[in-house]
């Protein structure tokens, strides 16, 4: 099979220069850039550190949506800020709430592009699933997002903005942090491949982890990647968050079709990189995501191969029942099959939680996120047949 992969990391990165007529957004700037921005508007040098701390706290602790709210800044300084900057979140187009409490936000960003973020409440935590790109260049055959053209990378402001919007909606500002948090975990499992937008994802996550702001621990942030090997190494060094790998197949032949980036970075190379991921231990395990596709990747032999392949890596296997979407051409494995597969993985000593589909009634489950842009591509059915034929 010839590779037709459009692998073009970072080419779509939006330059961070201001768009004409639009005031620069203070959301998404690192502290150093915020300092520079304040210096440029004439803030006295000796005040800058304090002003950065104040503005940071207004934006990321109190959730301020306008400079007027920043009442510990002098009126004249606030006016200067208003003339020069904005604090802009993505615009909410719709918010849907599922029967199970899952909330899906359809958001619009500069250029009129749309993206989705999903909040999943659980008894002991609340997980916000955020997007890193609009669309995706990769074409994993079972993924709805993969049917969308990559429109562009999201900026740090747009990535952090998804967290701010969820906290606005859940009225979770200026509350004590700790175990009671509503947005207690972030997963980069929404639209897009985060490691084709590593710089912006890193900048956004550094803001989310900042102790004087949103203050999420790096252990509560999980980045899911289809396997962009060189960028996994960088993510480990520069973000240090938890890693999830969209594994989904136990032979290169099958993975080449399901997760086509495998044609570039084979299973052996991917697993070598995983073995070297920083701080791996029993308390910091890699999650291997495995979508259960009927008659494609769900046999006992697959389960045995899987545990052999990852042997030695502190890991858990997250079994994801396939979430169907119109025209996918795949079917979800039967529950009995999923259980049998999970048993084998479990007996080999790996936790194998089955990811309960959440928000299905609002198309908020894994791989169902997409906006309106469509891409013509080889039908998933045809590709599924290719897998079976191998
Ligand atoms: N691009 C990244 C992160 C987004 S996808 C990645 O691929 O890892 C988040 C997870 O949902 C991935 O493991 C992905 O393979 C899985 N997924 C995609 N489509 C799915 C579907 N239709 N049903 C179940 N899981 C799906
Ligand atoms: Fe892109 Fe991830 Fe979907 Fe693959 S599974 S098409 S990498 S979003």
Short mmCIF file of C-alpha atoms and ligand atoms in Angstrom, two decimals:
data_model
loop_
_atom_site.label_atom_id
_atom_site.label_comp_id
_atom_site.label_asym_id
_atom_site.label_seq_id
_atom_site.Cartn_x
_atom_site.Cartn_y
_atom_site.Cartn_z
CA UNK A 1 0.00 0.00 0.00
CA UNK A 2 1.42 3.39 -0.88
CA UNK A 3 1.47 6.11 1.73
CA UNK A 4 -0.71 9.08 1.03
CA UNK A 5 -0.20 10.67 4.39
CA UNK A 6 -0.46 14.42 4.50
CA UNK A 7 2.00 14.75 7.36
CA UNK A 8 2.70 18.43 7.68
CA UNK A 9 3.27 19.28 11.32
CA UNK A 10 3.02 22.92 12.25
CA UNK A 11 2.55 24.28 8.77
CA UNK A 12 -0.84 25.55 9.75
CA UNK A 13 0.32 27.32 12.87
CA UNK A 14 -1.22 30.77 13.01
CA UNK A 15 1.42 33.44 13.34
CA UNK A 16 1.07 35.12 16.70
CA UNK A 17 0.98 38.61 15.33
CA UNK A 18 -2.09 40.70 15.91
CA UNK A 19 -4.78 40.63 13.25
CA UNK A 20 -5.54 44.09 11.92
CA UNK A 21 -8.41 45.76 13.71
CA UNK A 22 -8.41 43.14 16.47
CA UNK A 23 -6.88 44.02 19.83
CA UNK A 24 -4.30 41.48 21.00
CA UNK A 25 -5.76 38.93 23.38
CA UNK A 26 -4.10 38.66 26.79
CA UNK A 27 -5.47 35.16 27.27
CA UNK A 28 -2.95 32.55 26.18
CA UNK A 29 0.17 34.67 26.72
CA UNK A 30 2.95 33.29 28.88
CA UNK A 31 3.95 35.53 31.80
CA UNK A 32 7.01 36.80 29.89
CA UNK A 33 4.90 37.80 26.88
CA UNK A 34 2.35 39.43 29.16
CA UNK A 35 5.17 41.43 30.78
CA UNK A 36 6.36 42.56 27.35
CA UNK A 37 2.85 43.52 26.33
CA UNK A 38 2.44 45.64 29.47
CA UNK A 39 5.85 47.25 28.93
CA UNK A 40 4.86 48.19 25.39
CA UNK A 41 1.90 50.21 26.63
CA UNK A 42 4.18 52.17 28.96
CA UNK A 43 3.63 50.35 32.27
CA UNK A 44 6.49 51.47 34.54
CA UNK A 45 9.12 48.73 34.73
CA UNK A 46 8.97 48.47 38.51
CA UNK A 47 5.23 47.81 38.43
CA UNK A 48 5.22 45.17 35.74
CA UNK A 49 5.70 42.09 37.91
CA UNK A 50 2.86 43.11 40.20
CA UNK A 51 0.57 44.01 37.27
CA UNK A 52 1.23 40.67 35.60
CA UNK A 53 0.35 38.87 38.84
CA UNK A 54 -2.84 40.89 39.22
CA UNK A 55 -4.03 40.42 35.66
CA UNK A 56 -3.08 36.74 35.72
CA UNK A 57 -5.15 36.22 38.83
CA UNK A 58 -8.12 38.11 37.37
CA UNK A 59 -8.09 36.01 34.23
CA UNK A 60 -7.21 32.57 35.59
CA UNK A 61 -8.39 32.58 39.22
CA UNK A 62 -11.40 34.88 39.12
CA UNK A 63 -12.40 34.31 35.51
CA UNK A 64 -12.69 38.01 34.65
CA UNK A 65 -14.21 38.62 31.26
CA UNK A 66 -13.49 42.33 31.05
CA UNK A 67 -10.89 44.77 32.27
CA UNK A 68 -13.63 46.70 34.11
CA UNK A 69 -13.87 43.87 36.61
CA UNK A 70 -10.23 44.28 37.60
CA UNK A 71 -11.02 46.60 40.46
CA UNK A 72 -7.61 46.53 42.13
CA UNK A 73 -6.14 48.23 39.05
CA UNK A 74 -6.43 52.00 38.82
CA UNK A 75 -9.14 53.31 36.55
CA UNK A 76 -6.63 54.94 34.22
CA UNK A 77 -4.59 51.74 33.91
CA UNK A 78 -7.78 49.79 33.15
CA UNK A 79 -8.62 52.31 30.45
CA UNK A 80 -5.20 51.87 28.89
CA UNK A 81 -5.70 48.12 28.93
CA UNK A 82 -9.12 48.47 27.30
CA UNK A 83 -7.64 50.64 24.53
CA UNK A 84 -4.86 48.17 23.78
CA UNK A 85 -5.93 44.63 24.60
CA UNK A 86 -8.82 42.24 24.81
CA UNK A 87 -9.66 39.20 26.93
CA UNK A 88 -11.41 37.09 24.36
CA UNK A 89 -12.76 33.59 24.72
CA UNK A 90 -14.08 31.50 21.84
CA UNK A 91 -17.74 32.28 21.23
CA UNK A 92 -20.28 29.70 22.40
CA UNK A 93 -22.61 28.74 19.56
CA UNK A 94 -24.46 25.96 21.35
CA UNK A 95 -24.29 24.09 24.61
CA UNK A 96 -25.92 20.69 24.74
CA UNK A 97 -26.45 18.73 27.93
CA UNK A 98 -26.78 14.97 27.65
CA UNK A 99 -29.08 12.77 29.74
CA UNK A 100 -25.96 11.63 31.58
CA UNK A 101 -24.84 15.18 32.43
CA UNK A 102 -22.17 15.40 29.75
CA UNK A 103 -21.98 18.91 28.32
CA UNK A 104 -20.89 19.58 24.76
CA UNK A 105 -19.90 23.06 23.72
CA UNK A 106 -19.81 24.05 20.08
CA UNK A 107 -17.49 27.04 19.88
CA UNK A 108 -16.58 29.52 17.20
CA UNK A 109 -13.14 31.07 16.83
CA UNK A 110 -11.54 33.70 14.62
CA UNK A 111 -12.21 33.01 10.97
CA UNK A 112 -15.63 31.58 11.80
CA UNK A 113 -14.23 28.10 12.39
CA UNK A 114 -15.98 25.75 14.77
CA UNK A 115 -14.67 23.36 17.38
CA UNK A 116 -16.03 21.27 20.19
CA UNK A 117 -15.17 20.72 23.82
CA UNK A 118 -16.88 18.19 26.09
CA UNK A 119 -17.26 18.20 29.89
CA UNK A 120 -17.77 14.79 31.46
CA UNK A 121 -18.84 14.80 35.12
CA UNK A 122 -18.04 11.75 37.19
CA UNK A 123 -18.51 11.01 40.88
CA UNK A 124 -14.92 11.67 41.87
CA UNK A 125 -13.83 14.06 39.15
CA UNK A 126 -14.83 16.14 36.16
CA UNK A 127 -12.96 15.76 32.93
CA UNK A 128 -12.85 18.35 30.21
CA UNK A 129 -12.01 16.99 26.79
CA UNK A 130 -10.51 19.74 24.69
CA UNK A 131 -9.63 20.18 21.03
CA UNK A 132 -6.22 21.16 19.71
CA UNK A 133 -6.99 21.66 16.02
CA UNK A 134 -9.95 22.36 13.81
CA UNK A 135 -10.22 19.12 11.90
CA UNK A 136 -7.25 16.78 11.64
CA UNK A 137 -4.68 16.01 8.94
CA UNK A 138 -4.66 12.38 9.92
CA UNK A 139 -7.24 10.02 8.57
CA UNK A 140 -7.78 7.31 11.16
CA UNK A 141 -10.49 5.34 9.44
CA UNK A 142 -12.79 4.88 12.45
CA UNK A 143 -12.70 8.53 13.57
CA UNK A 144 -15.33 11.07 12.67
CA UNK A 145 -12.94 13.99 13.17
CA UNK A 146 -10.71 12.30 10.62
CA UNK A 147 -13.34 12.96 7.96
CA UNK A 148 -12.76 16.67 8.35
CA UNK A 149 -10.11 18.66 6.56
CA UNK A 150 -7.56 20.26 8.81
CA UNK A 151 -8.61 23.88 8.80
CA UNK A 152 -6.02 25.21 11.19
CA UNK A 153 -4.23 24.79 14.46
CA UNK A 154 -5.80 26.35 17.53
CA UNK A 155 -3.88 29.11 19.27
CA UNK A 156 -2.93 28.89 22.97
CA UNK A 157 -5.75 31.37 23.69
CA UNK A 158 -8.27 29.13 21.95
CA UNK A 159 -7.03 26.03 23.76
CA UNK A 160 -6.99 27.67 27.21
CA UNK A 161 -10.24 29.40 26.25
CA UNK A 162 -12.02 26.03 26.25
CA UNK A 163 -11.09 25.57 29.92
CA UNK A 164 -12.25 29.09 30.76
CA UNK A 165 -15.58 28.51 29.02
CA UNK A 166 -16.24 25.29 30.91
CA UNK A 167 -15.43 27.00 34.20
CA UNK A 168 -17.72 29.92 33.26
CA UNK A 169 -20.53 27.53 32.47
CA UNK A 170 -20.02 25.49 35.64
CA UNK A 171 -19.63 28.69 37.68
CA UNK A 172 -16.34 27.46 38.98
CA UNK A 173 -14.40 30.66 39.51
CA UNK A 174 -12.68 31.87 42.61
CA UNK A 175 -13.43 28.63 44.46
CA UNK A 176 -10.96 26.66 46.55
CA UNK A 177 -8.92 24.22 44.50
CA UNK A 178 -8.29 20.63 45.57
CA UNK A 179 -10.42 17.54 45.29
CA UNK A 180 -13.72 19.32 44.96
CA UNK A 181 -12.94 20.85 41.59
CA UNK A 182 -15.53 20.49 38.86
CA UNK A 183 -12.97 20.67 36.07
CA UNK A 184 -10.39 18.52 37.83
CA UNK A 185 -8.87 16.83 34.77
CA UNK A 186 -8.06 17.80 31.23
CA UNK A 187 -7.77 15.36 28.37
CA UNK A 188 -6.46 16.45 25.00
CA UNK A 189 -8.73 14.00 23.25
CA UNK A 190 -11.03 16.29 21.32
CA UNK A 191 -10.63 17.31 17.71
CA UNK A 192 -7.19 17.20 16.20
CA UNK A 193 -3.77 15.72 16.80
CA UNK A 194 -2.23 17.68 19.69
CA UNK A 195 1.28 16.74 18.64
CA UNK A 196 0.85 18.42 15.27
CA UNK A 197 0.32 21.58 17.27
CA UNK A 198 2.81 20.93 20.03
CA UNK A 199 4.00 24.50 20.67
CA UNK A 200 0.53 25.92 21.15
CA UNK A 201 -0.64 22.93 23.19
CA UNK A 202 2.45 23.25 25.39
CA UNK A 203 1.91 26.98 25.93
CA UNK A 204 -1.75 26.41 26.80
CA UNK A 205 -0.95 23.58 29.21
CA UNK A 206 1.78 25.60 30.92
CA UNK A 207 -0.91 28.17 31.64
CA UNK A 208 -3.34 25.50 32.87
CA UNK A 209 -0.62 24.14 35.19
CA UNK A 210 0.49 27.53 36.55
CA UNK A 211 0.12 27.45 40.33
CA UNK A 212 -1.06 31.03 40.60
CA UNK A 213 -3.82 30.42 38.07
CA UNK A 214 -5.86 27.41 36.99
CA UNK A 215 -3.33 25.27 38.87
CA UNK A 216 -4.03 21.84 37.46
CA UNK A 217 -1.33 19.33 38.26
CA UNK A 218 0.51 17.90 35.25
CA UNK A 219 -0.72 14.51 36.43
CA UNK A 220 -4.28 15.60 35.80
CA UNK A 221 -3.60 16.46 32.18
CA UNK A 222 -3.53 13.66 29.61
CA UNK A 223 -2.41 14.20 26.07
CA UNK A 224 -3.62 11.63 23.57
CA UNK A 225 -1.65 11.12 20.39
CA UNK A 226 -1.94 8.85 17.41
CA UNK A 227 1.84 8.38 17.68
CA UNK A 228 3.82 11.36 16.42
CA UNK A 229 7.06 9.90 17.71
CA UNK A 230 9.47 12.91 17.65
CA UNK A 231 6.86 15.11 19.26
CA UNK A 232 6.14 12.60 22.04
CA UNK A 233 9.73 13.07 23.15
CA UNK A 234 9.30 16.85 23.12
CA UNK A 235 5.96 16.67 24.95
CA UNK A 236 7.59 14.59 27.68
CA UNK A 237 10.33 17.16 28.12
CA UNK A 238 8.38 20.37 27.63
CA UNK A 239 4.92 19.61 29.07
CA UNK A 240 5.49 16.57 31.27
CA UNK A 241 1.82 15.65 31.31
CA UNK A 242 0.42 12.12 31.20
CA UNK A 243 0.50 10.35 27.88
CA UNK A 244 -2.16 8.34 26.10
CA UNK A 245 -1.43 6.50 22.88
CA UNK A 246 -4.15 5.73 20.36
CA UNK A 247 -2.86 2.23 19.80
CA UNK A 248 -5.83 0.35 18.37
CA UNK A 249 -4.00 -2.48 16.60
CA UNK A 250 -1.35 -5.07 17.36
CA UNK A 251 0.20 -5.58 13.94
CA UNK A 252 1.67 -2.98 11.64
CA UNK A 253 -0.53 -4.19 8.80
CA UNK A 254 -3.73 -3.45 10.68
CA UNK A 255 -2.42 -0.28 12.35
CA UNK A 256 -1.26 1.06 8.98
CA UNK A 257 -4.91 1.16 7.97
CA UNK A 258 -6.63 2.15 11.21
CA UNK A 259 -4.08 4.77 12.28
CA UNK A 260 -2.27 5.70 9.08
CA UNK A 261 0.55 7.60 10.80
CA UNK A 262 1.78 4.09 11.56
CA UNK A 263 3.10 3.94 8.01
CA UNK A 264 5.64 6.54 9.08
CA UNK A 265 6.24 5.52 12.70
CA UNK A 266 5.85 1.78 13.14
CA UNK A 267 4.67 0.06 16.31
CA UNK A 268 8.21 -0.89 17.42
CA UNK A 269 9.46 2.70 17.13
CA UNK A 270 6.38 4.04 18.91
CA UNK A 271 6.77 1.60 21.80
CA UNK A 272 10.49 2.36 22.13
CA UNK A 273 9.58 6.01 22.52
CA UNK A 274 6.96 5.11 25.12
CA UNK A 275 9.53 3.12 27.09
CA UNK A 276 11.64 6.27 27.34
CA UNK A 277 8.82 8.63 28.32
CA UNK A 278 9.94 10.58 31.41
CA UNK A 279 8.90 9.58 34.93
CA UNK A 280 7.21 6.35 33.92
CA UNK A 281 6.23 4.43 37.02
CA UNK A 282 3.28 2.60 38.48
CA UNK A 283 1.75 5.88 39.53
CA UNK A 284 2.50 7.52 36.16
CA UNK A 285 1.47 4.99 33.59
CA UNK A 286 0.92 5.39 29.89
CA UNK A 287 -2.64 4.81 28.78
CA UNK A 288 -3.00 2.72 25.65
CA UNK A 289 -6.32 3.48 24.02
CA UNK A 290 -7.78 0.61 22.09
CA UNK A 291 -10.97 1.08 20.11
CA UNK A 292 -12.97 -2.15 19.92
CA UNK A 293 -13.92 -2.76 16.29
CA UNK A 294 -15.92 -5.87 15.52
CA UNK A 295 -13.91 -8.43 13.52
CA UNK A 296 -11.11 -5.95 12.90
CA UNK A 297 -8.89 -5.83 15.99
CA UNK A 298 -10.80 -7.62 18.76
CA UNK A 299 -9.68 -11.26 18.83
CA UNK A 300 -8.08 -13.12 21.73
CA UNK A 301 -4.91 -13.26 19.65
CA UNK A 302 -4.96 -9.45 19.46
CA UNK A 303 -5.29 -9.23 23.23
CA UNK A 304 -2.33 -11.57 23.76
CA UNK A 305 -0.21 -9.70 21.21
CA UNK A 306 -1.11 -6.42 22.87
CA UNK A 307 0.13 -7.45 26.30
CA UNK A 308 3.30 -8.92 24.81
CA UNK A 309 4.02 -5.74 22.89
CA UNK A 310 3.68 -3.40 25.85
CA UNK A 311 5.40 -5.70 28.28
CA UNK A 312 7.67 -3.76 30.62
CA UNK A 313 5.86 -0.45 30.12
CA UNK A 314 3.90 0.77 33.16
CA UNK A 315 0.58 0.98 31.41
CA UNK A 316 -3.14 0.66 31.51
CA UNK A 317 -5.30 -0.26 28.55
CA UNK A 318 -8.35 1.82 27.96
CA UNK A 319 -10.80 -0.20 25.91
CA UNK A 320 -13.05 2.12 23.93
CA UNK A 321 -16.21 0.60 22.49
CA UNK A 322 -16.37 2.03 18.98
CA UNK A 323 -18.76 4.96 18.78
CA UNK A 324 -20.57 4.68 15.50
CA UNK A 325 -21.17 7.60 13.20
CA UNK A 326 -23.10 7.75 9.95
CA UNK A 327 -21.21 6.08 7.14
CA UNK A 328 -18.30 4.82 9.25
CA UNK A 329 -18.52 1.28 7.96
CA UNK A 330 -17.35 -0.14 11.30
CA UNK A 331 -19.26 -1.83 14.06
CA UNK A 332 -18.72 -1.89 17.79
CA UNK A 333 -17.47 -5.23 19.14
CA UNK A 334 -20.06 -7.15 21.15
CA UNK A 335 -19.93 -6.58 24.90
CA UNK A 336 -19.01 -10.22 25.47
CA UNK A 337 -16.03 -9.83 23.13
CA UNK A 338 -14.95 -6.62 24.86
CA UNK A 339 -15.15 -8.38 28.22
CA UNK A 340 -13.17 -11.40 26.98
CA UNK A 341 -10.51 -9.12 25.52
CA UNK A 342 -10.38 -7.12 28.77
CA UNK A 343 -10.01 -10.34 30.81
CA UNK A 344 -6.92 -11.39 28.90
CA UNK A 345 -5.37 -7.96 29.35
CA UNK A 346 -6.31 -7.99 33.01
CA UNK A 347 -4.88 -11.41 33.68
CA UNK A 348 -1.61 -10.19 32.21
CA UNK A 349 -1.52 -7.60 35.00
CA UNK A 350 -2.81 -4.50 33.25
CA UNK A 351 -5.85 -2.53 34.30
CA UNK A 352 -8.25 -2.54 31.37
CA UNK A 353 -11.12 -0.19 32.11
CA UNK A 354 -13.79 -0.04 29.44
CA UNK A 355 -14.50 3.57 28.56
CA UNK A 356 -18.20 3.95 29.05
CA UNK A 357 -19.55 5.96 26.12
CA UNK A 358 -20.69 9.34 27.45
CA UNK A 359 -22.95 11.89 25.83
CA UNK A 360 -23.87 9.60 22.94
CA UNK A 361 -27.27 11.26 22.58
CA UNK A 362 -25.53 14.54 21.75
CA UNK A 363 -22.75 12.99 19.60
CA UNK A 364 -20.19 13.93 22.25
CA UNK A 365 -18.49 10.55 22.58
CA UNK A 366 -14.91 9.85 21.51
CA UNK A 367 -14.36 10.25 17.83
CA UNK A 368 -17.78 11.74 17.21
CA UNK A 369 -16.65 15.34 17.36
CA UNK A 370 -16.63 17.27 14.18
CA UNK A 371 -17.91 20.44 12.68
CA UNK A 372 -19.36 21.02 9.30
CA UNK A 373 -16.35 20.82 7.00
CA UNK A 374 -16.25 17.58 5.12
CA UNK A 375 -13.46 15.90 3.33
CA UNK A 376 -13.79 13.47 0.50
CA UNK A 377 -11.79 10.37 1.29
CA UNK A 378 -11.66 6.69 0.73
CA UNK A 379 -14.62 5.19 2.50
CA UNK A 380 -13.93 3.65 5.86
CA UNK A 381 -15.80 0.58 4.72
CA UNK A 382 -13.32 0.05 1.92
CA UNK A 383 -10.43 0.47 4.29
CA UNK A 384 -11.98 -1.92 6.80
CA UNK A 385 -12.24 -4.47 4.02
CA UNK A 386 -8.56 -3.96 3.29
CA UNK A 387 -7.72 -4.78 6.90
CA UNK A 388 -9.74 -7.96 6.78
CA UNK A 389 -8.16 -8.90 3.48
CA UNK A 390 -4.61 -8.75 4.87
N1 LIG B 1 -5.86 12.83 17.79
C1 LIG B 1 -5.62 12.32 19.06
C2 LIG B 1 -6.62 12.74 20.12
C3 LIG B 1 -8.08 12.78 19.72
S1 LIG B 1 -8.96 11.31 19.50
C4 LIG B 1 -5.51 10.83 19.02
O1 LIG B 1 -5.83 10.24 17.99
O2 LIG B 1 -5.08 10.24 20.00
C5 LIG B 1 -9.30 10.68 21.14
C6 LIG B 1 -9.48 9.16 21.16
O3 LIG B 1 -10.72 8.75 20.59
C7 LIG B 1 -8.40 8.45 20.34
O4 LIG B 1 -7.90 7.34 21.02
C8 LIG B 1 -9.16 8.04 19.13
O5 LIG B 1 -8.51 7.01 18.45
C9 LIG B 1 -10.49 7.67 19.70
N2 LIG B 1 -11.56 7.59 18.71
C10 LIG B 1 -11.63 8.24 17.54
N3 LIG B 1 -12.78 7.90 16.91
C11 LIG B 1 -13.43 7.03 17.69
C12 LIG B 1 -14.69 6.36 17.58
N4 LIG B 1 -15.49 6.55 16.55
N5 LIG B 1 -15.07 5.56 18.59
C13 LIG B 1 -14.28 5.41 19.69
N6 LIG B 1 -13.09 6.03 19.85
C14 LIG B 1 -12.67 6.83 18.86
FE1 LIG B 2 -7.03 12.71 14.05
FE2 LIG B 2 -6.98 11.41 16.44
FE3 LIG B 2 -9.11 11.20 14.80
FE4 LIG B 2 -6.80 10.04 14.14
S1 LIG B 2 -8.10 9.55 15.92
S2 LIG B 2 -8.12 11.24 12.76
S3 LIG B 2 -5.31 11.52 14.91
S4 LIG B 2 -8.40 13.07 15.80
#
